[in-house]
């Protein structure tokens, strides 16, 4: 029987979702808790691989187990056992062929920035100390919907078979006089893609790149031509659809 676990986490203390040989990870913590409670060696597969320091308001993972489980009771026990910065919202049985990663049809990320010093944004938003033209940044973001190959924003040396993605939404939203977030939705994301996209859009907002130059960066498909990768603490995996 296959079960989906829907969870959220603050990634500050972790080396990302995926199990690492020399670092604590969300996957390792969830697997350990499930194995303890179910008294069996449980392996979990996540919907994606968030990097070190990146957060998730919604992550989905699946695991297989031979017997029928009470999802509500298991959810309660997991939350008692897991550390304070990982929370499980639900555990539910699904079809055996449903896959947390490959059955997902879209994923949405948010990246948060603020332009004035704010002690309450510090941990989960990137503080920027220069004026930004968000209208121009939104013009550039809209261009992303016209492309499928995002090799320009893929981490150098990443082990990927294709750099093709279908981006269906990309826009900056203002939440206060000094804070914004960038929302991007796609069927899949490349490693480091969102932070590289944001870094390049910031270059547009600062006047370092014109819209025409931004377009050339995307079409050039070379990571060295795009902007720098932004810090991970301001990035959230926001939603996953099946």
GROMACS .gro file of C-alpha atoms in nm:
model
  242
    1UNK     CA    1   0.000   0.000   0.000
    2UNK     CA    2   0.123   0.348  -0.081
    3UNK     CA    3   0.086   0.650   0.147
    4UNK     CA    4   0.137   1.020   0.086
    5UNK     CA    5   0.275   1.237   0.365
    6UNK     CA    6   0.209   1.612   0.336
    7UNK     CA    7   0.449   1.814   0.548
    8UNK     CA    8   0.609   2.154   0.595
    9UNK     CA    9   0.946   2.253   0.733
   10UNK     CA   10   1.183   2.531   0.822
   11UNK     CA   11   1.499   2.434   0.635
   12UNK     CA   12   1.737   2.658   0.831
   13UNK     CA   13   1.905   2.378   1.027
   14UNK     CA   14   1.916   2.124   0.743
   15UNK     CA   15   2.132   2.041   0.444
   16UNK     CA   16   1.826   2.023   0.221
   17UNK     CA   17   1.561   1.758   0.164
   18UNK     CA   18   1.781   1.477   0.036
   19UNK     CA   19   1.981   1.250   0.265
   20UNK     CA   20   2.345   1.364   0.284
   21UNK     CA   21   2.648   1.163   0.401
   22UNK     CA   22   2.768   1.438   0.635
   23UNK     CA   23   2.464   1.652   0.710
   24UNK     CA   24   2.118   1.643   0.863
   25UNK     CA   25   1.828   1.635   0.614
   26UNK     CA   26   1.448   1.642   0.615
   27UNK     CA   27   1.426   1.309   0.432
   28UNK     CA   28   1.646   1.140   0.692
   29UNK     CA   29   1.439   1.278   0.980
   30UNK     CA   30   1.108   1.168   0.823
   31UNK     CA   31   1.240   0.823   0.734
   32UNK     CA   32   1.375   0.777   1.082
   33UNK     CA   33   1.048   0.876   1.247
   34UNK     CA   34   0.841   0.649   1.022
   35UNK     CA   35   1.079   0.357   1.073
   36UNK     CA   36   1.060   0.400   1.449
   37UNK     CA   37   0.681   0.420   1.461
   38UNK     CA   38   0.614   0.141   1.212
   39UNK     CA   39   0.899  -0.080   1.339
   40UNK     CA   40   1.023  -0.142   0.986
   41UNK     CA   41   1.282   0.006   0.752
   42UNK     CA   42   1.086   0.275   0.569
   43UNK     CA   43   1.214   0.467   0.267
   44UNK     CA   44   1.046   0.791   0.155
   45UNK     CA   45   1.049   0.960  -0.186
   46UNK     CA   46   0.992   1.334  -0.200
   47UNK     CA   47   0.823   1.549  -0.463
   48UNK     CA   48   1.145   1.746  -0.506
   49UNK     CA   49   1.486   1.823  -0.358
   50UNK     CA   50   1.502   2.155  -0.180
   51UNK     CA   51   1.858   2.280  -0.122
   52UNK     CA   52   2.029   2.358   0.207
   53UNK     CA   53   1.847   2.625   0.404
   54UNK     CA   54   1.541   2.627   0.177
   55UNK     CA   55   1.196   2.595   0.334
   56UNK     CA   56   0.870   2.427   0.236
   57UNK     CA   57   0.518   2.529   0.328
   58UNK     CA   58   0.415   2.215   0.139
   59UNK     CA   59   0.622   1.909   0.059
   60UNK     CA   60   0.478   1.571  -0.037
   61UNK     CA   61   0.655   1.238   0.008
   62UNK     CA   62   0.541   0.880  -0.038
   63UNK     CA   63   0.627   0.552   0.130
   64UNK     CA   64   0.507   0.194   0.095
   65UNK     CA   65   0.382  -0.026   0.379
   66UNK     CA   66   0.224  -0.372   0.378
   67UNK     CA   67  -0.060  -0.302   0.620
   68UNK     CA   68  -0.346  -0.052   0.639
   69UNK     CA   69  -0.261   0.250   0.853
   70UNK     CA   70  -0.469   0.502   1.044
   71UNK     CA   71  -0.349   0.822   0.877
   72UNK     CA   72  -0.472   1.060   1.148
   73UNK     CA   73  -0.313   0.859   1.426
   74UNK     CA   74   0.017   0.827   1.239
   75UNK     CA   75   0.014   1.200   1.165
   76UNK     CA   76  -0.029   1.273   1.537
   77UNK     CA   77   0.254   1.038   1.635
   78UNK     CA   78   0.488   1.176   1.371
   79UNK     CA   79   0.438   1.529   1.499
   80UNK     CA   80   0.518   1.413   1.852
   81UNK     CA   81   0.839   1.250   1.734
   82UNK     CA   82   0.969   1.490   1.469
   83UNK     CA   83   1.169   1.802   1.569
   84UNK     CA   84   1.001   2.139   1.615
   85UNK     CA   85   1.088   2.262   1.265
   86UNK     CA   86   0.919   1.976   1.074
   87UNK     CA   87   0.538   1.940   1.081
   88UNK     CA   88   0.315   1.678   0.917
   89UNK     CA   89  -0.028   1.794   0.802
   90UNK     CA   90  -0.168   1.461   0.685
   91UNK     CA   91  -0.095   1.099   0.596
   92UNK     CA   92  -0.328   0.938   0.344
   93UNK     CA   93  -0.344   0.620   0.142
   94UNK     CA   94  -0.325   0.672  -0.236
   95UNK     CA   95  -0.323   0.457  -0.548
   96UNK     CA   96  -0.019   0.230  -0.570
   97UNK     CA   97   0.094   0.393  -0.896
   98UNK     CA   98   0.082   0.749  -0.763
   99UNK     CA   99   0.434   0.888  -0.726
  100UNK     CA  100   0.521   1.190  -0.511
  101UNK     CA  101   0.769   1.319  -0.766
  102UNK     CA  102   0.667   1.195  -1.108
  103UNK     CA  103   0.290   1.229  -1.065
  104UNK     CA  104   0.314   1.597  -0.969
  105UNK     CA  105   0.182   1.826  -1.245
  106UNK     CA  106   0.311   2.155  -1.105
  107UNK     CA  107   0.518   2.309  -0.828
  108UNK     CA  108   0.514   2.667  -0.704
  109UNK     CA  109   0.799   2.851  -0.532
  110UNK     CA  110   0.804   3.191  -0.361
  111UNK     CA  111   1.117   3.399  -0.313
  112UNK     CA  112   1.097   3.686  -0.061
  113UNK     CA  113   1.291   4.015  -0.065
  114UNK     CA  114   1.277   4.335   0.141
  115UNK     CA  115   1.448   4.668   0.089
  116UNK     CA  116   1.454   4.811   0.443
  117UNK     CA  117   1.616   4.660   0.748
  118UNK     CA  118   1.354   4.453   0.930
  119UNK     CA  119   1.440   4.217   1.218
  120UNK     CA  120   1.126   4.014   1.152
  121UNK     CA  121   1.211   3.947   0.787
  122UNK     CA  122   1.577   3.868   0.845
  123UNK     CA  123   1.548   3.487   0.865
  124UNK     CA  124   1.308   3.429   0.576
  125UNK     CA  125   1.363   3.711   0.329
  126UNK     CA  126   1.662   3.853   0.143
  127UNK     CA  127   1.752   4.211   0.236
  128UNK     CA  128   1.853   4.419  -0.066
  129UNK     CA  129   2.019   4.758  -0.029
  130UNK     CA  130   1.956   4.917  -0.369
  131UNK     CA  131   1.650   5.050  -0.554
  132UNK     CA  132   1.477   4.802  -0.785
  133UNK     CA  133   1.244   4.858  -1.080
  134UNK     CA  134   0.985   4.589  -1.012
  135UNK     CA  135   0.779   4.685  -1.318
  136UNK     CA  136   1.075   4.608  -1.540
  137UNK     CA  137   1.146   4.292  -1.339
  138UNK     CA  138   0.789   4.180  -1.407
  139UNK     CA  139   0.831   4.248  -1.777
  140UNK     CA  140   1.138   4.023  -1.776
  141UNK     CA  141   0.960   3.760  -1.566
  142UNK     CA  142   0.677   3.750  -1.818
  143UNK     CA  143   0.926   3.658  -2.090
  144UNK     CA  144   1.000   3.330  -1.912
  145UNK     CA  145   0.659   3.198  -2.018
  146UNK     CA  146   0.774   3.213  -2.380
  147UNK     CA  147   1.060   2.967  -2.332
  148UNK     CA  148   1.103   2.598  -2.252
  149UNK     CA  149   1.480   2.560  -2.218
  150UNK     CA  150   1.617   2.704  -1.894
  151UNK     CA  151   1.976   2.586  -1.916
  152UNK     CA  152   2.087   2.942  -1.831
  153UNK     CA  153   1.952   2.892  -1.478
  154UNK     CA  154   2.067   2.536  -1.411
  155UNK     CA  155   2.352   2.482  -1.166
  156UNK     CA  156   2.676   2.410  -1.349
  157UNK     CA  157   2.760   2.041  -1.352
  158UNK     CA  158   2.411   1.934  -1.245
  159UNK     CA  159   2.326   1.578  -1.345
  160UNK     CA  160   2.011   1.640  -1.554
  161UNK     CA  161   1.894   1.472  -1.872
  162UNK     CA  162   1.705   1.778  -1.995
  163UNK     CA  163   1.683   2.147  -1.911
  164UNK     CA  164   1.331   2.178  -2.051
  165UNK     CA  165   1.061   2.313  -1.815
  166UNK     CA  166   0.711   2.449  -1.870
  167UNK     CA  167   0.679   2.772  -1.672
  168UNK     CA  168   0.314   2.875  -1.637
  169UNK     CA  169   0.344   3.169  -1.395
  170UNK     CA  170   0.624   3.412  -1.304
  171UNK     CA  171   0.546   3.739  -1.129
  172UNK     CA  172   0.658   3.972  -0.849
  173UNK     CA  173   0.396   4.060  -0.585
  174UNK     CA  174   0.426   4.355  -0.345
  175UNK     CA  175   0.322   4.285   0.016
  176UNK     CA  176   0.421   4.613   0.184
  177UNK     CA  177   0.603   4.937   0.110
  178UNK     CA  178   0.936   4.755   0.136
  179UNK     CA  179   0.865   4.386   0.074
  180UNK     CA  180   0.789   4.168  -0.229
  181UNK     CA  181   0.790   3.805  -0.327
  182UNK     CA  182   0.852   3.637  -0.661
  183UNK     CA  183   0.610   3.357  -0.750
  184UNK     CA  184   0.698   3.099  -1.014
  185UNK     CA  185   0.509   2.787  -1.116
  186UNK     CA  186   0.633   2.513  -1.349
  187UNK     CA  187   0.589   2.143  -1.412
  188UNK     CA  188   0.948   2.088  -1.295
  189UNK     CA  189   1.249   2.289  -1.180
  190UNK     CA  190   1.619   2.250  -1.239
  191UNK     CA  191   1.865   2.250  -0.954
  192UNK     CA  192   1.918   2.605  -0.826
  193UNK     CA  193   1.685   2.736  -1.098
  194UNK     CA  194   1.461   2.964  -0.892
  195UNK     CA  195   1.745   3.138  -0.709
  196UNK     CA  196   1.931   3.191  -1.038
  197UNK     CA  197   1.618   3.331  -1.205
  198UNK     CA  198   1.565   3.571  -0.913
  199UNK     CA  199   1.930   3.680  -0.921
  200UNK     CA  200   1.904   3.758  -1.291
  201UNK     CA  201   1.574   3.945  -1.248
  202UNK     CA  202   1.738   4.152  -0.973
  203UNK     CA  203   2.008   4.246  -1.224
  204UNK     CA  204   1.729   4.371  -1.452
  205UNK     CA  205   1.575   4.567  -1.165
  206UNK     CA  206   1.910   4.729  -1.083
  207UNK     CA  207   1.966   4.832  -1.444
  208UNK     CA  208   2.255   4.594  -1.493
  209UNK     CA  209   2.064   4.406  -1.765
  210UNK     CA  210   1.821   4.546  -2.020
  211UNK     CA  211   1.516   4.345  -2.122
  212UNK     CA  212   1.688   4.262  -2.449
  213UNK     CA  213   1.998   4.141  -2.264
  214UNK     CA  214   1.780   3.933  -2.030
  215UNK     CA  215   1.623   3.771  -2.334
  216UNK     CA  216   1.967   3.690  -2.473
  217UNK     CA  217   2.067   3.532  -2.140
  218UNK     CA  218   1.768   3.296  -2.153
  219UNK     CA  219   1.824   3.211  -2.518
  220UNK     CA  220   2.198   3.163  -2.465
  221UNK     CA  221   2.136   2.877  -2.218
  222UNK     CA  222   2.469   2.937  -2.041
  223UNK     CA  223   2.475   2.963  -1.664
  224UNK     CA  224   2.779   3.192  -1.673
  225UNK     CA  225   2.573   3.461  -1.849
  226UNK     CA  226   2.293   3.468  -1.589
  227UNK     CA  227   2.289   3.646  -1.253
  228UNK     CA  228   2.423   3.513  -0.926
  229UNK     CA  229   2.230   3.261  -0.718
  230UNK     CA  230   2.036   3.426  -0.436
  231UNK     CA  231   2.055   3.304  -0.073
  232UNK     CA  232   1.847   2.997   0.011
  233UNK     CA  233   1.689   3.126   0.332
  234UNK     CA  234   1.435   3.337   0.139
  235UNK     CA  235   1.308   3.053  -0.081
  236UNK     CA  236   0.993   2.852  -0.006
  237UNK     CA  237   0.843   2.554  -0.187
  238UNK     CA  238   0.487   2.680  -0.163
  239UNK     CA  239   0.257   2.434  -0.336
  240UNK     CA  240   0.249   2.104  -0.528
  241UNK     CA  241  -0.038   1.992  -0.750
  242UNK     CA  242  -0.128   1.640  -0.868
   0.00000   0.00000   0.00000
